[in-house]
Tab-separated table of C-alpha atoms in Angstrom:
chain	number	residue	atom	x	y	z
K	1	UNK	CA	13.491	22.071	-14.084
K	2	UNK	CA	14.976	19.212	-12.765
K	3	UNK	CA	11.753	16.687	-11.943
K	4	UNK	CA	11.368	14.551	-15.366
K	5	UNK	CA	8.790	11.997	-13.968
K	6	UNK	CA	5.630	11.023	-11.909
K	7	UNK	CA	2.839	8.516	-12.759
K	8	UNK	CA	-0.625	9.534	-12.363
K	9	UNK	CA	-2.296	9.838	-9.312
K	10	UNK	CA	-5.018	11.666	-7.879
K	11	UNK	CA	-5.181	13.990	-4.269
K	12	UNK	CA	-8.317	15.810	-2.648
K	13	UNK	CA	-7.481	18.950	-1.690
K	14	UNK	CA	-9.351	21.599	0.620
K	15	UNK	CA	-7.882	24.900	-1.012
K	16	UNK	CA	-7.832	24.330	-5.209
K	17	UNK	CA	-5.942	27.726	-5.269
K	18	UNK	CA	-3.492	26.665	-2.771
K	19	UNK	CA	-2.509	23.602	-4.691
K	20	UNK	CA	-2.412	24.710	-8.011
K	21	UNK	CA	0.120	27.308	-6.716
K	22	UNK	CA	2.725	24.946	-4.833
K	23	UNK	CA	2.506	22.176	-8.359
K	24	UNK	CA	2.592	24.981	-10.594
K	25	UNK	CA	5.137	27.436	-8.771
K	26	UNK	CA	7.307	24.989	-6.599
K	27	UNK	CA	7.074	21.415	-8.450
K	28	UNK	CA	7.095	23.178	-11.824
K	29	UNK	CA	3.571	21.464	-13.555
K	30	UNK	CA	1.965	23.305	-15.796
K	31	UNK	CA	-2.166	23.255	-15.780
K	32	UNK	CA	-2.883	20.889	-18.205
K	33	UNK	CA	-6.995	21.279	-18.258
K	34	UNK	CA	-9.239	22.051	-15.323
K	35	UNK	CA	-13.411	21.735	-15.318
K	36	UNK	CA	-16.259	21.012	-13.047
K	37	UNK	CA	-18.340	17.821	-12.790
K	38	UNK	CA	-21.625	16.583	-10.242
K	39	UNK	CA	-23.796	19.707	-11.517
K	40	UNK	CA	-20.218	21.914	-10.020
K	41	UNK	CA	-19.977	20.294	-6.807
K	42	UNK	CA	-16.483	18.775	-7.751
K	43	UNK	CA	-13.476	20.990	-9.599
K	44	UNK	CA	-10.887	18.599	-11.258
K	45	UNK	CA	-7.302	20.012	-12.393
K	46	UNK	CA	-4.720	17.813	-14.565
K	47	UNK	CA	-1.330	18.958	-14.298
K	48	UNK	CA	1.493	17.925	-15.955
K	49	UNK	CA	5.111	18.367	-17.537
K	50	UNK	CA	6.149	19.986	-21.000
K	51	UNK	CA	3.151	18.882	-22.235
K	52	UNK	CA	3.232	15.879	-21.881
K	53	UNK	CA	0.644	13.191	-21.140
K	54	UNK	CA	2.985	10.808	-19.448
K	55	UNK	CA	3.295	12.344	-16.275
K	56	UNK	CA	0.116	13.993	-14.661
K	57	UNK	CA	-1.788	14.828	-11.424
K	58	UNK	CA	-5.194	15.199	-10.694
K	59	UNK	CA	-6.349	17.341	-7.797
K	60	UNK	CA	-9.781	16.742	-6.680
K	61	UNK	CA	-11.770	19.616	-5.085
K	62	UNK	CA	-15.002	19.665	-3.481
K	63	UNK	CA	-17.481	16.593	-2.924
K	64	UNK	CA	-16.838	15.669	0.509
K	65	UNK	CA	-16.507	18.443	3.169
K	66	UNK	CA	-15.323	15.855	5.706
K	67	UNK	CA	-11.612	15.487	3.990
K	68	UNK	CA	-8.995	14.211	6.271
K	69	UNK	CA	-6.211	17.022	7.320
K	70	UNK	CA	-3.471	14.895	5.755
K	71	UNK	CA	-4.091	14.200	2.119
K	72	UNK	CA	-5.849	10.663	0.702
K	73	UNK	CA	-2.725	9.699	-0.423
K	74	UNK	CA	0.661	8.904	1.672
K	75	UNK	CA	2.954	10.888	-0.995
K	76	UNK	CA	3.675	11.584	-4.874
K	77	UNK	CA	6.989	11.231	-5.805
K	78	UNK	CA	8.949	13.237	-8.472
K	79	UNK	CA	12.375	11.711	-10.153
K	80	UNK	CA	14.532	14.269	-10.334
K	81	UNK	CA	18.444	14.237	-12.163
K	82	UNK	CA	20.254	15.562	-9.357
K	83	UNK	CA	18.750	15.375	-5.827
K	84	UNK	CA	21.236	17.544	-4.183
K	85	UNK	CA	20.618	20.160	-6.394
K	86	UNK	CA	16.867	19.808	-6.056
K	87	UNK	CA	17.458	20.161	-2.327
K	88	UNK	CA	19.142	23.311	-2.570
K	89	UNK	CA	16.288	24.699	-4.582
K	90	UNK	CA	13.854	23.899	-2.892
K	91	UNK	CA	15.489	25.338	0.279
K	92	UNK	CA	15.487	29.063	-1.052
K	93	UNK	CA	11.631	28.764	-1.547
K	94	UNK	CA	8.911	28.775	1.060
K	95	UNK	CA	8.439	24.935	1.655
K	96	UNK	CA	8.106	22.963	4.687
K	97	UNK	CA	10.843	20.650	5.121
K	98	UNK	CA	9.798	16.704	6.153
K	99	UNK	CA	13.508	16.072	5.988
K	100	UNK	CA	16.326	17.457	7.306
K	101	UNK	CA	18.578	16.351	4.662
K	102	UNK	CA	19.110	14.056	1.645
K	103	UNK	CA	18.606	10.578	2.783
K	104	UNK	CA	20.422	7.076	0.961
K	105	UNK	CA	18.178	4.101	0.690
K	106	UNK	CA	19.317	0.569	1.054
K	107	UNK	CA	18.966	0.255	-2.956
K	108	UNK	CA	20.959	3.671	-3.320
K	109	UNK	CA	18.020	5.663	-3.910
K	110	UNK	CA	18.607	9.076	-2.367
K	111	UNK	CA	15.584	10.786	-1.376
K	112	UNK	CA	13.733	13.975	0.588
K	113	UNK	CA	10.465	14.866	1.765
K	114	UNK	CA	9.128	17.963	1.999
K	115	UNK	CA	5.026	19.261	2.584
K	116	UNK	CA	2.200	20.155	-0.101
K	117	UNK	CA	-0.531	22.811	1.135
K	118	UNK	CA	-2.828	19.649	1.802
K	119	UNK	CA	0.066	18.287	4.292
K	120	UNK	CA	0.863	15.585	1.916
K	121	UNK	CA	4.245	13.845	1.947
K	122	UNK	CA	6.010	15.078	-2.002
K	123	UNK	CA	9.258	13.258	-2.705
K	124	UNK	CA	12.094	14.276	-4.458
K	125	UNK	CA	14.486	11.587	-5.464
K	126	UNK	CA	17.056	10.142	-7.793
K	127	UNK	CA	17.408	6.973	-8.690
């Protein structure tokens, strides 16, 4: 797998299922722990990578009904070693492009965007 690193952060998502899928299958997270809290109301889910508690995300199901259709958050970004590659990837999977192609920052960042099952904004880039 070629992400190696995210700090934390936290989405709500509408479909739990949905989302564990596209961090497990397409980001490549592994479920780290997952349990219930407000009497059930609200499911939590901490993924992360190798094992490791660096890196991990929290999705956030349930609680409020009235969830916006774009996630709470404007994107999560994964560092990965070769962004090119990534892109290729990515592009034999079932993912919904924000990008057309690799893009080169000012800094010389090189970065892509592509859409979670929440329609949040997940970046790929290399530093």
């Amino acid at each position: 797998m070629a992400v190696k690193k995210m700090d934390h952060v936290g989405i709500f998502v509408h479909d739990l299922q949905a989302s564990l899928s596209f961090y497990q299958e397409i980001v490549g997270m592994e479920l780290k722990n997952q349990f219930t809290i407000a009497d059930g109301a609200i499911t939590l889910a901490f993924l992360g990578f190798n094992g490791s508690d660096e890196t991990e995300l929290e999705l956030v199901h349930g609680g409020d009904p009235d969830l916006p259709s774009e996630g709470k958050v404007n994107h999560v970004a994964f560092l990965v070693d070769d962004i090119e590659e990534e892109f290729g990837r990515l592009k034999q999977l079932e993912v919904n492009f924000l990008s057309e192609a690799v893009d080169t920052l000012p800094n010389g960042y090189r970065n892509f965007f592509v859409q979670g099952p929440d329609r949040e904004k997940v970046e790929f880039f290399q530093r």
